[in-house]
PDB file of C-alpha atoms in Angstrom:
ATOM      1  CA  UNK A  12     175.722  41.644 322.235  1.00 82.00           C
ATOM      2  CA  UNK A  13     179.220  40.340 321.784  1.00 96.00           C
ATOM      3  CA  UNK A  14     180.567  39.792 318.323  1.00 98.00           C
ATOM      4  CA  UNK A  15     180.805  36.446 316.584  1.00 98.00           C
ATOM      5  CA  UNK A  16     183.536  34.896 314.371  1.00 98.00           C
ATOM      6  CA  UNK A  17     182.801  31.884 312.248  1.00 98.00           C
ATOM      7  CA  UNK A  18     185.914  29.746 311.624  1.00 98.00           C
ATOM      8  CA  UNK A  19     185.359  27.724 308.467  1.00 98.00           C
ATOM      9  CA  UNK A  20     187.719  24.721 308.428  1.00 94.00           C
ATOM     10  CA  UNK A  21     188.262  24.689 312.169  1.00 94.00           C
ATOM     11  CA  UNK A  22     191.063  22.249 312.950  1.00 90.00           C
ATOM     12  CA  UNK A  23     193.917  21.806 315.373  1.00 89.00           C
ATOM     13  CA  UNK A  24     196.170  24.393 313.679  1.00 92.00           C
ATOM     14  CA  UNK A  25     195.207  27.827 312.312  1.00 95.00           C
ATOM     15  CA  UNK A  26     191.540  27.459 312.983  1.00 95.00           C
ATOM     16  CA  UNK A  27     192.068  26.695 316.664  1.00 96.00           C
ATOM     17  CA  UNK A  28     194.548  29.604 317.015  1.00 97.00           C
ATOM     18  CA  UNK A  29     192.203  32.048 315.239  1.00 98.00           C
ATOM     19  CA  UNK A  30     189.321  30.990 317.509  1.00 98.00           C
ATOM     20  CA  UNK A  31     191.485  31.526 320.613  1.00 98.00           C
ATOM     21  CA  UNK A  32     192.904  34.886 319.418  1.00 98.00           C
ATOM     22  CA  UNK A  33     189.489  36.365 318.686  1.00 98.00           C
ATOM     23  CA  UNK A  34     187.972  34.591 321.737  1.00 98.00           C
ATOM     24  CA  UNK A  35     190.396  36.462 323.979  1.00 97.00           C
ATOM     25  CA  UNK A  36     188.907  39.655 322.664  1.00 98.00           C
ATOM     26  CA  UNK A  37     185.359  38.604 323.714  1.00 98.00           C
ATOM     27  CA  UNK A  38     184.228  37.064 320.430  1.00 98.00           C
ATOM     28  CA  UNK A  39     181.885  34.121 320.463  1.00 98.00           C
ATOM     29  CA  UNK A  40     183.035  31.420 318.139  1.00 98.00           C
ATOM     30  CA  UNK A  41     181.237  29.257 315.561  1.00 98.00           C
ATOM     31  CA  UNK A  42     183.424  26.243 314.581  1.00 98.00           C
ATOM     32  CA  UNK A  43     182.740  24.797 311.157  1.00 98.00           C
ATOM     33  CA  UNK A  44     184.253  21.571 309.886  1.00 95.00           C
ATOM     34  CA  UNK A  45     183.289  18.194 308.502  1.00 92.00           C
ATOM     35  CA  UNK A  46     184.646  15.917 311.210  1.00 89.00           C
ATOM     36  CA  UNK A  47     182.407  15.967 314.296  1.00 93.00           C
ATOM     37  CA  UNK A  48     184.965  14.298 316.591  1.00 92.00           C
ATOM     38  CA  UNK A  49     187.583  17.043 315.933  1.00 91.00           C
ATOM     39  CA  UNK A  50     184.900  19.729 316.228  1.00 95.00           C
ATOM     40  CA  UNK A  51     183.699  18.509 319.552  1.00 96.00           C
ATOM     41  CA  UNK A  52     187.123  18.185 320.939  1.00 95.00           C
ATOM     42  CA  UNK A  53     188.079  21.713 319.973  1.00 96.00           C
ATOM     43  CA  UNK A  54     184.840  23.042 321.309  1.00 97.00           C
ATOM     44  CA  UNK A  55     185.485  21.416 324.709  1.00 97.00           C
ATOM     45  CA  UNK A  56     189.067  22.855 324.732  1.00 96.00           C
ATOM     46  CA  UNK A  57     187.801  26.380 324.035  1.00 98.00           C
ATOM     47  CA  UNK A  58     184.950  26.184 326.445  1.00 97.00           C
ATOM     48  CA  UNK A  59     187.442  25.092 329.111  1.00 97.00           C
ATOM     49  CA  UNK A  60     189.457  28.255 328.375  1.00 97.00           C
ATOM     50  CA  UNK A  61     186.401  30.441 328.937  1.00 97.00           C
ATOM     51  CA  UNK A  62     185.567  31.009 325.226  1.00 98.00           C
ATOM     52  CA  UNK A  63     181.897  30.468 324.093  1.00 98.00           C
ATOM     53  CA  UNK A  64     182.261  28.053 321.175  1.00 98.00           C
ATOM     54  CA  UNK A  65     179.576  26.056 319.280  1.00 98.00           C
ATOM     55  CA  UNK A  66     180.300  23.435 316.625  1.00 98.00           C
ATOM     56  CA  UNK A  67     178.605  23.234 313.235  1.00 98.00           C
ATOM     57  CA  UNK A  68     179.328  20.141 311.198  1.00 97.00           C
ATOM     58  CA  UNK A  69     179.263  20.810 307.492  1.00 97.00           C
ATOM     59  CA  UNK A  70     180.806  19.624 304.190  1.00 96.00           C
ATOM     60  CA  UNK A  71     182.372  22.817 302.830  1.00 96.00           C
ATOM     61  CA  UNK A  72     182.858  21.141 299.436  1.00 95.00           C
ATOM     62  CA  UNK A  73     179.159  21.551 298.859  1.00 97.00           C
ATOM     63  CA  UNK A  74     178.587  25.254 297.900  1.00 98.00           C
ATOM     64  CA  UNK A  75     174.855  24.919 297.666  1.00 98.00           C
ATOM     65  CA  UNK A  76     174.741  24.197 301.375  1.00 97.00           C
ATOM     66  CA  UNK A  77     176.543  27.426 302.353  1.00 98.00           C
ATOM     67  CA  UNK A  78     173.482  29.699 302.639  1.00 98.00           C
ATOM     68  CA  UNK A  79     171.738  27.304 305.045  1.00 98.00           C
ATOM     69  CA  UNK A  80     174.944  26.905 307.116  1.00 98.00           C
ATOM     70  CA  UNK A  81     175.275  30.670 307.380  1.00 98.00           C
ATOM     71  CA  UNK A  82     171.674  30.923 308.444  1.00 98.00           C
ATOM     72  CA  UNK A  83     172.041  28.221 311.111  1.00 98.00           C
ATOM     73  CA  UNK A  84     175.033  30.050 312.604  1.00 98.00           C
ATOM     74  CA  UNK A  85     173.092  33.379 312.529  1.00 98.00           C
ATOM     75  CA  UNK A  86     170.045  31.724 314.104  1.00 98.00           C
ATOM     76  CA  UNK A  87     172.170  30.426 316.999  1.00 98.00           C
ATOM     77  CA  UNK A  88     174.267  33.584 317.739  1.00 98.00           C
ATOM     78  CA  UNK A  89     171.968  36.315 316.367  1.00 97.00           C
ATOM     79  CA  UNK A  90     174.741  37.672 314.134  1.00 97.00           C
ATOM     80  CA  UNK A  91     178.027  36.957 312.407  1.00 98.00           C
ATOM     81  CA  UNK A  92     180.691  39.634 312.328  1.00 98.00           C
ATOM     82  CA  UNK A  93     183.786  37.897 311.029  1.00 98.00           C
ATOM     83  CA  UNK A  94     184.457  34.808 308.913  1.00 98.00           C
ATOM     84  CA  UNK A  95     187.872  33.136 308.666  1.00 98.00           C
ATOM     85  CA  UNK A  96     187.738  30.694 305.750  1.00 98.00           C
ATOM     86  CA  UNK A  97     190.645  28.330 305.457  1.00 94.00           C
ATOM     87  CA  UNK A  98     189.648  24.655 305.044  1.00 91.00           C
ATOM     88  CA  UNK A  99     192.005  22.212 303.378  1.00 76.00           C
ATOM     89  CA  UNK A 100     191.809  18.482 303.126  1.00 63.00           C
ATOM     90  CA  UNK A 101     194.593  15.972 303.501  1.00 60.00           C
ATOM     91  CA  UNK A 102     193.327  14.572 300.176  1.00 65.00           C
ATOM     92  CA  UNK A 103     194.077  17.765 298.393  1.00 72.00           C
ATOM     93  CA  UNK A 104     197.798  17.961 297.395  1.00 80.00           C
ATOM     94  CA  UNK A 105     199.895  19.609 294.723  1.00 87.00           C
ATOM     95  CA  UNK A 106     199.878  18.378 291.103  1.00 90.00           C
ATOM     96  CA  UNK A 107     202.548  19.210 288.600  1.00 93.00           C
ATOM     97  CA  UNK A 108     201.106  21.506 285.894  1.00 95.00           C
ATOM     98  CA  UNK A 109     202.120  19.039 283.146  1.00 96.00           C
ATOM     99  CA  UNK A 110     199.814  16.448 284.775  1.00 95.00           C
ATOM    100  CA  UNK A 111     196.926  18.756 285.754  1.00 95.00           C
ATOM    101  CA  UNK A 112     193.601  17.956 284.269  1.00 96.00           C
ATOM    102  CA  UNK A 113     189.966  19.236 284.463  1.00 97.00           C
ATOM    103  CA  UNK A 114     188.870  16.615 286.920  1.00 96.00           C
ATOM    104  CA  UNK A 115     191.455  17.713 289.480  1.00 95.00           C
ATOM    105  CA  UNK A 116     190.463  21.366 289.147  1.00 96.00           C
ATOM    106  CA  UNK A 117     186.768  20.469 289.352  1.00 96.00           C
ATOM    107  CA  UNK A 118     187.496  18.567 292.593  1.00 94.00           C
ATOM    108  CA  UNK A 119     189.283  21.572 294.147  1.00 95.00           C
ATOM    109  CA  UNK A 120     187.038  24.346 292.975  1.00 97.00           C
ATOM    110  CA  UNK A 121     184.041  23.852 295.310  1.00 97.00           C
ATOM    111  CA  UNK A 122     186.062  23.938 298.535  1.00 96.00           C
ATOM    112  CA  UNK A 123     188.594  26.647 297.583  1.00 96.00           C
ATOM    113  CA  UNK A 124     186.558  28.907 295.305  1.00 97.00           C
ATOM    114  CA  UNK A 125     182.800  28.302 295.049  1.00 98.00           C
ATOM    115  CA  UNK A 126     181.915  27.883 298.723  1.00 98.00           C
ATOM    116  CA  UNK A 127     183.765  31.009 299.923  1.00 98.00           C
ATOM    117  CA  UNK A 128     181.863  33.018 297.242  1.00 98.00           C
ATOM    118  CA  UNK A 129     178.585  31.528 298.401  1.00 98.00           C
ATOM    119  CA  UNK A 130     179.445  32.313 302.036  1.00 98.00           C
ATOM    120  CA  UNK A 131     180.109  35.902 301.111  1.00 98.00           C
ATOM    121  CA  UNK A 132     176.904  36.249 299.169  1.00 98.00           C
ATOM    122  CA  UNK A 133     174.970  34.963 302.208  1.00 98.00           C
ATOM    123  CA  UNK A 134     176.630  37.477 304.545  1.00 98.00           C
ATOM    124  CA  UNK A 135     176.946  40.654 302.536  1.00 98.00           C
ATOM    125  CA  UNK A 136     173.371  41.949 302.927  1.00 97.00           C
ATOM    126  CA  UNK A 137     173.706  41.688 306.672  1.00 95.00           C
ATOM    127  CA  UNK A 138     177.155  43.315 306.713  1.00 98.00           C
ATOM    128  CA  UNK A 139     176.411  46.145 304.256  1.00 97.00           C
ATOM    129  CA  UNK A 140     173.223  47.007 306.168  1.00 97.00           C
ATOM    130  CA  UNK A 141     175.122  47.069 309.483  1.00 97.00           C
ATOM    131  CA  UNK A 142     178.104  48.818 307.961  1.00 98.00           C
ATOM    132  CA  UNK A 143     180.567  46.355 309.467  1.00 98.00           C
ATOM    133  CA  UNK A 144     181.860  42.887 308.777  1.00 98.00           C
ATOM    134  CA  UNK A 145     185.052  41.103 307.783  1.00 98.00           C
ATOM    135  CA  UNK A 146     185.949  38.075 305.583  1.00 98.00           C
ATOM    136  CA  UNK A 147     189.383  36.680 306.097  1.00 98.00           C
ATOM    137  CA  UNK A 148     190.526  34.197 303.455  1.00 98.00           C
ATOM    138  CA  UNK A 149     193.515  31.871 304.106  1.00 97.00           C
ATOM    139  CA  UNK A 150     195.519  30.766 301.075  1.00 95.00           C
ATOM    140  CA  UNK A 151     198.741  29.107 300.195  1.00 92.00           C
ATOM    141  CA  UNK A 152     201.724  30.820 298.578  1.00 93.00           C
ATOM    142  CA  UNK A 153     201.153  29.327 295.179  1.00 93.00           C
ATOM    143  CA  UNK A 154     197.959  31.338 294.825  1.00 95.00           C
ATOM    144  CA  UNK A 155     200.243  34.430 294.311  1.00 95.00           C
ATOM    145  CA  UNK A 156     203.478  32.829 293.147  1.00 94.00           C
ATOM    146  CA  UNK A 157     203.346  29.912 290.685  1.00 93.00           C
ATOM    147  CA  UNK A 158     205.990  27.312 291.285  1.00 91.00           C
ATOM    148  CA  UNK A 159     206.959  24.284 289.108  1.00 92.00           C
ATOM    149  CA  UNK A 160     205.564  20.953 290.295  1.00 90.00           C
ATOM    150  CA  UNK A 161     203.293  22.690 292.824  1.00 88.00           C
ATOM    151  CA  UNK A 162     200.224  23.358 290.714  1.00 92.00           C
ATOM    152  CA  UNK A 163     196.577  22.318 291.109  1.00 93.00           C
ATOM    153  CA  UNK A 164     195.806  24.154 294.361  1.00 93.00           C
ATOM    154  CA  UNK A 165     197.357  27.348 293.086  1.00 95.00           C
ATOM    155  CA  UNK A 166     195.252  27.943 289.991  1.00 96.00           C
ATOM    156  CA  UNK A 167     192.056  27.559 292.017  1.00 97.00           C
ATOM    157  CA  UNK A 168     193.268  29.682 294.938  1.00 97.00           C
ATOM    158  CA  UNK A 169     194.477  32.302 292.552  1.00 97.00           C
ATOM    159  CA  UNK A 170     190.970  32.628 291.206  1.00 98.00           C
ATOM    160  CA  UNK A 171     189.700  33.145 294.784  1.00 98.00           C
ATOM    161  CA  UNK A 172     192.522  35.654 295.367  1.00 98.00           C
ATOM    162  CA  UNK A 173     191.445  37.542 292.273  1.00 98.00           C
ATOM    163  CA  UNK A 174     187.851  37.686 293.555  1.00 98.00           C
ATOM    164  CA  UNK A 175     188.999  38.770 297.026  1.00 98.00           C
ATOM    165  CA  UNK A 176     191.009  41.657 295.545  1.00 98.00           C
ATOM    166  CA  UNK A 177     188.046  42.878 293.524  1.00 98.00           C
ATOM    167  CA  UNK A 178     185.704  42.534 296.482  1.00 98.00           C
ATOM    168  CA  UNK A 179     188.104  44.520 298.729  1.00 98.00           C
ATOM    169  CA  UNK A 180     188.042  47.422 296.291  1.00 98.00           C
ATOM    170  CA  UNK A 181     184.321  47.389 295.805  1.00 98.00           C
ATOM    171  CA  UNK A 182     183.607  47.342 299.490  1.00 97.00           C
ATOM    172  CA  UNK A 183     185.847  50.340 300.228  1.00 96.00           C
ATOM    173  CA  UNK A 184     183.931  52.919 302.320  1.00 95.00           C
ATOM    174  CA  UNK A 185     181.169  50.514 303.310  1.00 97.00           C
ATOM    175  CA  UNK A 186     182.694  49.358 306.645  1.00 98.00           C
ATOM    176  CA  UNK A 187     183.001  45.782 305.265  1.00 98.00           C
ATOM    177  CA  UNK A 188     186.532  44.393 304.918  1.00 98.00           C
ATOM    178  CA  UNK A 189     187.894  41.524 302.830  1.00 98.00           C
ATOM    179  CA  UNK A 190     191.471  40.429 303.230  1.00 98.00           C
ATOM    180  CA  UNK A 191     193.629  37.395 302.567  1.00 98.00           C
ATOM    181  CA  UNK A 192     196.517  35.871 304.443  1.00 98.00           C
ATOM    182  CA  UNK A 193     198.833  34.048 302.019  1.00 97.00           C
ATOM    183  CA  UNK A 194     201.078  31.540 303.741  1.00 94.00           C
ATOM    184  CA  UNK A 195     204.380  30.147 302.383  1.00 91.00           C
ATOM    185  CA  UNK A 196     204.911  27.700 305.354  1.00 89.00           C
ATOM    186  CA  UNK A 197     203.708  24.501 306.840  1.00 86.00           C
ATOM    187  CA  UNK A 198     201.473  25.137 309.821  1.00 89.00           C
ATOM    188  CA  UNK A 199     202.468  23.525 313.070  1.00 88.00           C
ATOM    189  CA  UNK A 200     199.934  21.512 315.108  1.00 78.00           C
ATOM    190  CA  UNK A 201     197.650  21.071 312.001  1.00 74.00           C
ATOM    191  CA  UNK A 202     197.047  17.586 310.762  1.00 67.00           C
ATOM    192  CA  UNK A 203     197.758  18.462 307.120  1.00 61.00           C
ATOM    193  CA  UNK A 204     200.702  20.827 307.847  1.00 57.00           C
ATOM    194  CA  UNK A 205     202.574  18.423 310.074  1.00 54.00           C
ATOM    195  CA  UNK A 206     202.141  15.593 307.617  1.00 50.00           C
ATOM    196  CA  UNK A 207     203.532  17.775 304.810  1.00 53.00           C
ATOM    197  CA  UNK A 208     206.360  19.020 307.004  1.00 51.00           C
ATOM    198  CA  UNK A 209     207.337  15.479 307.897  1.00 48.00           C
ATOM    199  CA  UNK A 210     207.323  14.487 304.197  1.00 43.00           C
ATOM    200  CA  UNK A 211     209.033  17.548 302.798  1.00 51.00           C
ATOM    201  CA  UNK A 212     211.122  18.698 305.726  1.00 50.00           C
ATOM    202  CA  UNK A 213     210.582  22.305 304.639  1.00 43.00           C
ATOM    203  CA  UNK A 214     211.699  21.602 301.075  1.00 43.00           C
ATOM    204  CA  UNK A 215     213.093  24.438 299.005  1.00 48.00           C
ATOM    205  CA  UNK A 216     211.437  24.786 295.592  1.00 50.00           C
ATOM    206  CA  UNK A 217     213.272  26.954 293.113  1.00 52.00           C
ATOM    207  CA  UNK A 218     214.641  29.201 295.865  1.00 48.00           C
ATOM    208  CA  UNK A 219     211.354  29.536 297.744  1.00 49.00           C
ATOM    209  CA  UNK A 220     211.737  27.999 301.199  1.00 57.00           C
ATOM    210  CA  UNK A 221     208.718  26.801 303.135  1.00 66.00           C
ATOM    211  CA  UNK A 222     209.434  26.834 306.910  1.00 83.00           C
ATOM    212  CA  UNK A 223     207.149  25.667 309.701  1.00 88.00           C
ATOM    213  CA  UNK A 224     205.087  28.426 311.344  1.00 92.00           C
ATOM    214  CA  UNK A 225     203.282  28.536 314.637  1.00 94.00           C
ATOM    215  CA  UNK A 226     199.595  29.136 313.938  1.00 95.00           C
ATOM    216  CA  UNK A 227     199.403  31.560 316.871  1.00 97.00           C
ATOM    217  CA  UNK A 228     201.643  33.834 314.823  1.00 96.00           C
ATOM    218  CA  UNK A 229     199.288  33.637 311.862  1.00 97.00           C
ATOM    219  CA  UNK A 230     196.297  34.287 314.109  1.00 98.00           C
ATOM    220  CA  UNK A 231     198.023  37.465 315.276  1.00 98.00           C
ATOM    221  CA  UNK A 232     198.341  38.504 311.613  1.00 98.00           C
ATOM    222  CA  UNK A 233     194.607  38.061 311.190  1.00 98.00           C
ATOM    223  CA  UNK A 234     193.800  40.123 314.368  1.00 98.00           C
ATOM    224  CA  UNK A 235     195.987  42.860 313.023  1.00 98.00           C
ATOM    225  CA  UNK A 236     194.393  42.747 309.558  1.00 98.00           C
ATOM    226  CA  UNK A 237     190.930  42.771 311.136  1.00 98.00           C
ATOM    227  CA  UNK A 238     191.573  45.730 313.429  1.00 98.00           C
ATOM    228  CA  UNK A 239     193.617  47.835 310.970  1.00 98.00           C
ATOM    229  CA  UNK A 240     191.921  46.980 307.664  1.00 98.00           C
ATOM    230  CA  UNK A 241     194.789  48.724 305.910  1.00 97.00           C
ATOM    231  CA  UNK A 242     195.750  45.993 303.410  1.00 97.00           C
ATOM    232  CA  UNK A 243     194.118  43.505 301.171  1.00 98.00           C
ATOM    233  CA  UNK A 244     196.835  40.878 301.541  1.00 98.00           C
ATOM    234  CA  UNK A 245     199.410  39.809 304.121  1.00 97.00           C
ATOM    235  CA  UNK A 246     202.209  37.395 303.325  1.00 97.00           C
ATOM    236  CA  UNK A 247     203.890  35.090 305.769  1.00 96.00           C
ATOM    237  CA  UNK A 248     206.840  35.023 305.773  1.00 92.00           C
ATOM    238  CA  UNK A 249     206.984  38.574 304.418  1.00 91.00           C
ATOM    239  CA  UNK A 250     210.285  37.682 302.734  1.00 88.00           C
ATOM    240  CA  UNK A 251     208.259  35.573 300.289  1.00 85.00           C
ATOM    241  CA  UNK A 252     206.122  38.507 299.175  1.00 87.00           C
ATOM    242  CA  UNK A 253     206.214  38.428 295.340  1.00 84.00           C
ATOM    243  CA  UNK A 254     207.704  41.550 293.776  1.00 68.00           C
ATOM    244  CA  UNK A 255     204.536  41.942 291.667  1.00 58.00           C
ATOM    245  CA  UNK A 256     202.145  41.704 294.567  1.00 49.00           C
ATOM    246  CA  UNK A 257     199.764  44.694 294.836  1.00 47.00           C
TER     247      UNK A 257
END
């Protein structure tokens, strides 16, 4: 039985590229996102390219629904081998730290922290029993490197990054891998990334420059991380890797 990757937050940018990259290796693909029209369009594109893809519409800002979602994917495909988790909403932008409040953090936490934890909890029994599995978490650069005026997302993503690092160490030797791709760039072909790029024009913030990256390049990072399993975190661009990064 061929392996299955579930792409959580499947859009026109990184999600589509990850689906194609793993699909070329024979993976079947579960596409998870909230908007059915985009899901159906991406499913048709992948199917036309010879990749078996199935859409699953879900609101990933509802952590309590994650176990049932995982079960629905498993029921359809018979297994789940890899998860790439990288949803982001156009409604979720940066907030200066001086204006950050509890309500903003409460709004961000379900999608960026609580749901990925619930997804992992739903999958770990299957993966540890099989001795194989991989969770790939997509994050923005401010998860690792705080920057003035670009808070809000960073504090919540940094909590998920902390969890991912602990999980990676605890799973050592089990055959189950957890890794994160931390991106300091706007992602081309994505609805959110292109809007941000048009607005900011790759703005430099305190010396940290955010270029535009082709999502196919990021998907290649993920395939390399999945196959080698030799690092907990990959930065893109690597020149933005914080000096204090583990």
